[in-house]
Amino acid sequence: MSTSETSVAPRLSPGFVDMHVHGGGGASFQSGAADDVTTAAAFHRRHGTTSLVASLVTAPVADLVTSVRRLAELATDGVVAGIHLEGPFPAGDFCGAHDPELLRDPDPESLDLLLGAGAGHIAMITLAPERAGGLDAVRRVVDAGSVAAIGHTAADYDTVGRAVEAGATVATHLFNGMPSLHHRTPGPVAALLEDERVVVELINDGIHLHPAMLRLPFAAAPGRTALVTDAISATGPGDGEVLLGELRVTVRDGQARLVDGGSLAGSVLTLDRAVRNAVAAGVPVLAALRAASTVPADALGIGDRAGRIRVGAPADPVVLDERLEVVDVLSASG
Ligand SMILES: [Zn+2]
């Protein structure tokens, strides 16, 4: 058999695991409405994502509590693998598509309300550790059995290091929503890249990151780099205007930007395309597939039931053709 024949064989990958996604197929996770959640999850499933966490942007805590309660029921039913609160604890200077009016410090009362509403299904909370009570908040989140993620932050290198010491284990979309890497002020990027306890998320849509800044984490943090979509409801339907939380977003030419200010506002990416983009940028196929499956599954603590194919364990494998397009998505539940 020639090498060209070998290379066209279909590939079987563990089902993709998206640890940062807001919606898709015209529907958003934000309200927690069952129809919307099911629609968005089904859309991403067609693109190979068999486990995902529903990510919520900043909203009033009372609204988030309502959404979290609804999503927790859907997590119990297995529609989503958990809930990710990306807000309301970002830093004002790097809040991206989070309503600056609604940002707040991660005080114990808010955290307990949200964690309580999640009833064990809050998979991850993103916060800026420099906010008042930030390090205590990291400990509180981790003690509750959730992942503390560092993101949308202006924290310096040392503060991020202390947050990792306190138990933070994920970098929310590394590079985006934080100061850039600088040789005298290394900032969050260096602190998160160099610590072996941290998994770094990358939004690999060809817009959020230059291909070199995609290759850098794969080289510096092999086995700790996760591909995420940060996809919003417009993923699938395409160009037009949609809401992300309460903020208006325009989607044009594959870019989602706030109507006010023009900040990038999530993506219209799917994980299969993130994998293809990574391979096109020079990442080996196996590393790219792991970054979309095994690595995020382990980061979320669900590696026993997702992210791998092994004898005796449940699996939702994805069949990919030679161009890494999804051919079929199999299900553990039949
Ligand atoms: Zn996001």
Short mmCIF file of C-alpha atoms and ligand atoms in Angstrom, two decimals:
data_model
loop_
_atom_site.label_atom_id
_atom_site.label_comp_id
_atom_site.label_asym_id
_atom_site.label_seq_id
_atom_site.Cartn_x
_atom_site.Cartn_y
_atom_site.Cartn_z
CA MET A 1 0.00 0.00 0.00
CA SER A 2 1.39 3.38 -0.94
CA THR A 3 1.57 6.21 1.55
CA SER A 4 -1.06 8.14 -0.35
CA GLU A 5 -3.48 5.24 0.10
CA THR A 6 -2.67 5.06 3.80
CA SER A 7 -3.30 8.75 4.27
CA VAL A 8 -6.86 8.64 2.91
CA ALA A 9 -8.07 6.10 5.49
CA PRO A 10 -10.88 7.44 7.67
CA ARG A 11 -9.90 8.33 11.19
CA LEU A 12 -11.72 7.58 14.41
CA SER A 13 -11.35 10.23 17.10
CA PRO A 14 -12.84 10.47 20.56
CA GLY A 15 -15.90 12.73 20.38
CA PHE A 16 -14.88 16.35 20.74
CA VAL A 17 -15.23 18.08 24.09
CA ASP A 18 -15.91 21.83 24.01
CA MET A 19 -15.15 23.47 27.34
CA HIS A 20 -16.14 26.96 26.19
CA VAL A 21 -19.21 27.49 24.03
CA HIS A 22 -22.17 29.88 24.25
CA GLY A 23 -24.47 28.45 21.61
CA GLY A 24 -24.86 27.51 17.96
CA GLY A 25 -27.41 26.62 15.30
CA GLY A 26 -29.26 29.87 16.01
CA ALA A 27 -29.73 29.12 19.73
CA SER A 28 -27.96 30.34 22.86
CA PHE A 29 -27.32 28.64 26.20
CA GLN A 30 -27.73 31.94 28.06
CA SER A 31 -31.35 31.57 29.25
CA GLY A 32 -31.08 27.85 29.90
CA ALA A 33 -34.34 27.27 27.97
CA ALA A 34 -34.48 23.56 27.14
CA ASP A 35 -35.35 24.01 23.45
CA ASP A 36 -32.45 26.39 22.87
CA VAL A 37 -29.97 24.24 24.76
CA THR A 38 -31.01 21.12 22.86
CA THR A 39 -30.82 22.93 19.51
CA ALA A 40 -27.33 24.30 20.18
CA ALA A 41 -26.01 20.99 21.51
CA ALA A 42 -27.42 19.12 18.49
CA PHE A 43 -25.82 21.64 16.11
CA HIS A 44 -22.37 21.15 17.65
CA ARG A 45 -22.84 17.39 17.75
CA ARG A 46 -23.11 17.39 13.95
CA HIS A 47 -19.65 18.93 14.00
CA GLY A 48 -18.25 16.18 16.21
CA THR A 49 -18.74 17.71 19.66
CA THR A 50 -20.30 15.05 21.87
CA SER A 51 -19.66 16.75 25.24
CA LEU A 52 -19.90 20.47 25.90
CA VAL A 53 -20.29 22.86 28.76
CA ALA A 54 -22.83 25.66 28.42
CA SER A 55 -20.95 28.94 28.83
CA LEU A 56 -22.79 31.99 30.14
CA VAL A 57 -21.69 35.59 29.74
CA THR A 58 -22.09 38.27 32.40
CA ALA A 59 -25.62 39.01 33.57
CA PRO A 60 -27.15 40.04 36.90
CA VAL A 61 -26.46 37.30 39.46
CA ALA A 62 -30.20 36.64 39.93
CA ASP A 63 -30.58 36.04 36.18
CA LEU A 64 -27.57 33.75 36.12
CA VAL A 65 -29.00 31.78 39.05
CA THR A 66 -32.22 31.20 37.05
CA SER A 67 -30.29 30.07 33.97
CA VAL A 68 -27.98 27.86 36.03
CA ARG A 69 -30.95 26.10 37.67
CA ARG A 70 -32.43 25.27 34.26
CA LEU A 71 -29.08 24.15 32.86
CA ALA A 72 -28.38 21.99 35.91
CA GLU A 73 -31.51 19.95 35.08
CA LEU A 74 -30.31 19.52 31.50
CA ALA A 75 -26.89 18.51 32.79
CA THR A 76 -28.56 15.85 34.92
CA ASP A 77 -30.22 14.59 31.73
CA GLY A 78 -26.87 14.57 29.92
CA VAL A 79 -27.77 17.26 27.34
CA VAL A 80 -24.77 19.31 28.50
CA ALA A 81 -21.73 18.12 30.45
CA GLY A 82 -21.83 21.09 32.79
CA ILE A 83 -22.04 24.86 33.06
CA HIS A 84 -19.30 27.43 32.62
CA LEU A 85 -19.78 30.88 34.14
CA GLU A 86 -17.55 33.17 32.10
CA GLY A 87 -18.99 36.13 34.02
CA PRO A 88 -19.72 38.20 36.03
CA PHE A 89 -16.17 38.33 37.42
CA PRO A 90 -13.99 39.62 34.51
CA ALA A 91 -11.76 42.68 34.90
CA GLY A 92 -13.19 45.88 33.46
CA ASP A 93 -10.22 46.59 31.20
CA PHE A 94 -10.38 43.19 29.53
CA CYS A 95 -14.09 42.43 29.66
CA GLY A 96 -14.48 41.88 25.91
CA ALA A 97 -18.10 41.07 25.23
CA HIS A 98 -19.18 41.20 28.87
CA ASP A 99 -21.42 44.09 29.91
CA PRO A 100 -19.06 46.34 31.96
CA GLU A 101 -21.98 47.66 34.03
CA LEU A 102 -22.66 44.22 35.46
CA LEU A 103 -19.13 43.13 36.36
CA ARG A 104 -18.47 42.50 40.04
CA ASP A 105 -15.98 41.10 42.51
CA PRO A 106 -16.26 37.37 43.16
CA ASP A 107 -17.71 37.76 46.65
CA PRO A 108 -18.56 34.64 48.67
CA GLU A 109 -22.30 35.34 48.63
CA SER A 110 -22.54 35.49 44.81
CA LEU A 111 -20.35 32.44 44.43
CA ASP A 112 -22.36 30.41 46.90
CA LEU A 113 -25.63 31.40 45.21
CA LEU A 114 -24.33 30.33 41.81
CA LEU A 115 -22.61 27.16 42.99
CA GLY A 116 -25.72 26.23 44.99
CA ALA A 117 -27.99 26.75 41.97
CA GLY A 118 -25.70 24.53 39.92
CA ALA A 119 -26.15 21.60 42.32
CA GLY A 120 -22.79 20.11 41.36
CA HIS A 121 -23.06 20.95 37.65
CA ILE A 122 -20.97 24.14 37.58
CA ALA A 123 -18.01 22.76 35.66
CA MET A 124 -16.00 25.96 35.59
CA ILE A 125 -15.97 29.59 36.70
CA THR A 126 -13.75 32.14 34.97
CA LEU A 127 -12.53 35.06 37.05
CA ALA A 128 -9.97 37.83 37.15
CA PRO A 129 -7.83 36.94 40.19
CA GLU A 130 -6.82 40.57 40.82
CA ARG A 131 -10.40 41.44 41.76
CA ALA A 132 -11.08 41.85 45.50
CA GLY A 133 -11.33 38.40 47.05
CA GLY A 134 -10.03 36.80 43.85
CA LEU A 135 -7.69 34.27 45.43
CA ASP A 136 -10.25 33.27 48.07
CA ALA A 137 -12.74 32.86 45.24
CA VAL A 138 -10.39 30.47 43.43
CA ARG A 139 -10.20 28.34 46.60
CA ARG A 140 -13.98 28.47 47.05
CA VAL A 141 -14.63 27.35 43.47
CA VAL A 142 -12.12 24.51 43.69
CA ASP A 143 -13.43 23.41 47.10
CA ALA A 144 -16.88 23.15 45.53
CA GLY A 145 -15.49 20.68 43.00
CA SER A 146 -15.50 23.10 40.06
CA VAL A 147 -12.63 24.31 37.90
CA ALA A 148 -11.32 27.82 38.58
CA ALA A 149 -10.24 29.44 35.31
CA ILE A 150 -8.18 32.60 34.90
CA GLY A 151 -9.39 34.92 32.17
CA HIS A 152 -10.58 38.37 31.13
CA THR A 153 -7.85 39.60 33.45
CA ALA A 154 -5.33 42.39 33.83
CA ALA A 155 -3.43 40.50 36.56
CA ASP A 156 0.35 40.55 36.52
CA TYR A 157 2.58 37.50 36.33
CA ASP A 158 2.91 37.09 40.12
CA THR A 159 -0.81 37.42 40.80
CA VAL A 160 -1.64 34.79 38.22
CA GLY A 161 1.01 32.54 39.79
CA ARG A 162 -0.69 32.94 43.16
CA ALA A 163 -4.05 32.09 41.62
CA VAL A 164 -2.59 28.88 40.21
CA GLU A 165 -1.08 28.13 43.64
CA ALA A 166 -4.60 28.63 45.04
CA GLY A 167 -5.93 25.99 42.65
CA ALA A 168 -6.76 27.57 39.27
CA THR A 169 -6.15 25.05 36.48
CA VAL A 170 -7.47 26.60 33.25
CA ALA A 171 -6.61 29.66 31.17
CA THR A 172 -9.76 31.01 29.54
CA HIS A 173 -8.95 31.64 25.85
CA LEU A 174 -5.24 32.34 26.34
CA PHE A 175 -4.05 35.59 24.72
CA ASN A 176 -7.59 36.95 24.26
CA GLY A 177 -8.94 39.07 27.11
CA MET A 178 -5.58 39.62 28.82
CA PRO A 179 -2.39 41.67 28.35
CA SER A 180 -0.05 40.45 25.65
CA LEU A 181 3.18 38.57 26.28
CA HIS A 182 5.98 41.08 26.92
CA HIS A 183 9.60 40.26 27.63
CA ARG A 184 9.88 42.50 30.72
CA THR A 185 6.29 42.23 31.92
CA PRO A 186 5.42 38.62 31.08
CA GLY A 187 1.90 38.89 32.48
CA PRO A 188 -0.76 36.18 32.52
CA VAL A 189 0.28 34.51 29.28
CA ALA A 190 3.71 33.43 30.53
CA ALA A 191 2.42 32.46 33.98
CA LEU A 192 -0.34 30.29 32.49
CA LEU A 193 1.77 28.76 29.74
CA GLU A 194 4.67 27.72 31.93
CA ASP A 195 2.80 26.12 34.84
CA GLU A 196 2.25 22.41 34.21
CA ARG A 197 -0.94 22.42 36.26
CA VAL A 198 -2.71 24.70 33.77
CA VAL A 199 -4.60 23.80 30.60
CA VAL A 200 -4.80 26.70 28.15
CA GLU A 201 -7.79 27.26 25.87
CA LEU A 202 -7.31 28.59 22.34
CA ILE A 203 -9.96 30.01 20.00
CA ASN A 204 -8.55 28.80 16.72
CA ASP A 205 -10.91 30.44 14.23
CA GLY A 206 -8.20 32.20 12.23
CA ILE A 207 -9.35 35.54 13.66
CA HIS A 208 -8.66 35.49 17.40
CA LEU A 209 -5.08 34.23 16.99
CA HIS A 210 -2.27 34.45 14.46
CA PRO A 211 -1.16 30.93 13.47
CA ALA A 212 2.17 31.52 15.23
CA MET A 213 0.32 32.19 18.48
CA LEU A 214 -1.48 28.90 17.98
CA ARG A 215 1.76 26.96 17.44
CA LEU A 216 3.44 28.58 20.45
CA PRO A 217 1.21 26.95 23.14
CA PHE A 218 1.29 23.59 21.33
CA ALA A 219 5.09 23.77 21.58
CA ALA A 220 5.35 25.32 25.05
CA ALA A 221 2.50 23.41 26.70
CA PRO A 222 2.19 20.08 24.87
CA GLY A 223 -0.68 18.01 26.24
CA ARG A 224 -2.04 21.10 28.05
CA THR A 225 -3.48 22.97 25.09
CA ALA A 226 -7.23 22.73 24.44
CA LEU A 227 -9.12 23.89 21.38
CA VAL A 228 -12.39 25.66 22.24
CA THR A 229 -14.94 27.39 20.05
CA ASP A 230 -16.34 30.23 22.22
CA ALA A 231 -19.12 29.88 19.63
CA ILE A 232 -22.21 32.07 19.83
CA SER A 233 -25.75 31.43 18.60
CA ALA A 234 -24.93 32.75 15.09
CA THR A 235 -22.62 29.79 14.52
CA GLY A 236 -24.29 27.97 11.65
CA PRO A 237 -26.82 30.59 10.51
CA GLY A 238 -24.01 32.99 9.58
CA ASP A 239 -24.11 36.74 8.94
CA GLY A 240 -26.55 38.98 10.76
CA GLU A 241 -27.19 40.58 14.13
CA VAL A 242 -27.71 38.56 17.33
CA LEU A 243 -27.58 39.03 21.09
CA LEU A 244 -24.79 37.74 23.32
CA GLY A 245 -26.33 38.10 26.75
CA GLU A 246 -27.89 41.56 26.40
CA LEU A 247 -25.18 42.95 24.08
CA ARG A 248 -25.80 43.35 20.34
CA VAL A 249 -23.36 41.53 18.10
CA THR A 250 -22.88 41.79 14.34
CA VAL A 251 -21.63 38.74 12.46
CA ARG A 252 -19.95 39.37 9.12
CA ASP A 253 -17.32 37.44 7.18
CA GLY A 254 -16.90 34.90 9.95
CA GLN A 255 -16.27 37.54 12.62
CA ALA A 256 -18.59 38.32 15.55
CA ARG A 257 -18.11 41.82 16.95
CA LEU A 258 -19.97 44.03 19.43
CA VAL A 259 -22.09 46.67 17.70
CA ASP A 260 -20.82 49.11 20.36
CA GLY A 261 -17.03 49.34 20.30
CA GLY A 262 -16.27 46.53 17.86
CA SER A 263 -14.68 44.12 20.35
CA LEU A 264 -14.58 40.48 19.23
CA ALA A 265 -17.64 38.80 20.73
CA GLY A 266 -17.11 35.08 20.68
CA SER A 267 -16.80 33.20 17.41
CA VAL A 268 -18.74 31.29 14.78
CA LEU A 269 -16.35 28.37 15.03
CA THR A 270 -17.03 24.65 15.35
CA LEU A 271 -14.51 22.25 16.87
CA ASP A 272 -14.04 20.21 13.70
CA ARG A 273 -12.96 23.39 11.92
CA ALA A 274 -10.72 24.33 14.87
CA VAL A 275 -8.96 20.98 14.40
CA ARG A 276 -8.60 21.51 10.64
CA ASN A 277 -7.28 25.04 11.21
CA ALA A 278 -4.71 23.71 13.70
CA VAL A 279 -3.50 21.07 11.26
CA ALA A 280 -3.34 23.67 8.48
CA ALA A 281 -1.18 25.80 10.80
CA GLY A 282 1.27 22.93 11.27
CA VAL A 283 0.02 21.18 14.42
CA PRO A 284 0.29 17.37 14.07
CA VAL A 285 -3.10 15.68 13.54
CA LEU A 286 -2.88 13.63 16.72
CA ALA A 287 -2.03 16.65 18.87
CA ALA A 288 -4.88 18.63 17.30
CA LEU A 289 -7.41 15.82 17.92
CA ARG A 290 -6.22 15.41 21.51
CA ALA A 291 -6.57 19.17 22.04
CA ALA A 292 -10.22 18.86 21.02
CA SER A 293 -11.00 15.77 23.08
CA THR A 294 -8.69 14.22 25.70
CA VAL A 295 -7.16 17.45 27.00
CA PRO A 296 -10.42 19.34 27.61
CA ALA A 297 -12.10 16.21 29.03
CA ASP A 298 -9.32 15.87 31.59
CA ALA A 299 -9.34 19.60 32.33
CA LEU A 300 -13.05 19.36 33.16
CA GLY A 301 -12.55 16.22 35.25
CA ILE A 302 -14.73 14.09 32.95
CA GLY A 303 -11.89 12.06 31.43
CA ASP A 304 -13.47 8.86 32.79
CA ARG A 305 -16.46 9.21 30.45
CA ALA A 306 -15.33 11.43 27.58
CA GLY A 307 -12.29 12.31 25.52
CA ARG A 308 -10.88 8.81 24.95
CA ILE A 309 -11.70 5.54 23.27
CA ARG A 310 -10.77 2.57 25.41
CA VAL A 311 -11.94 -0.93 26.12
CA GLY A 312 -14.74 -1.13 28.66
CA ALA A 313 -15.37 2.62 28.82
CA PRO A 314 -18.18 4.64 27.23
CA ALA A 315 -17.23 6.45 24.04
CA ASP A 316 -18.81 8.76 21.49
CA PRO A 317 -16.36 8.41 18.62
CA VAL A 318 -16.29 10.70 15.62
CA VAL A 319 -15.48 9.36 12.15
CA LEU A 320 -13.46 11.82 10.08
CA ASP A 321 -12.45 11.64 6.44
CA GLU A 322 -8.97 12.36 5.10
CA ARG A 323 -9.64 16.11 5.17
CA LEU A 324 -10.80 15.83 8.80
CA GLU A 325 -14.40 16.55 7.83
CA VAL A 326 -16.95 14.82 10.06
CA VAL A 327 -18.45 11.75 8.38
CA ASP A 328 -20.35 10.27 11.32
CA VAL A 329 -20.82 10.77 15.05
CA LEU A 330 -21.44 7.62 17.07
CA SER A 331 -23.07 7.57 20.46
CA ALA A 332 -22.31 5.61 23.60
CA SER A 333 -26.02 5.56 24.39
CA GLY A 334 -26.86 4.13 20.95
ZN ZN B 1 -16.77 33.01 25.95
#
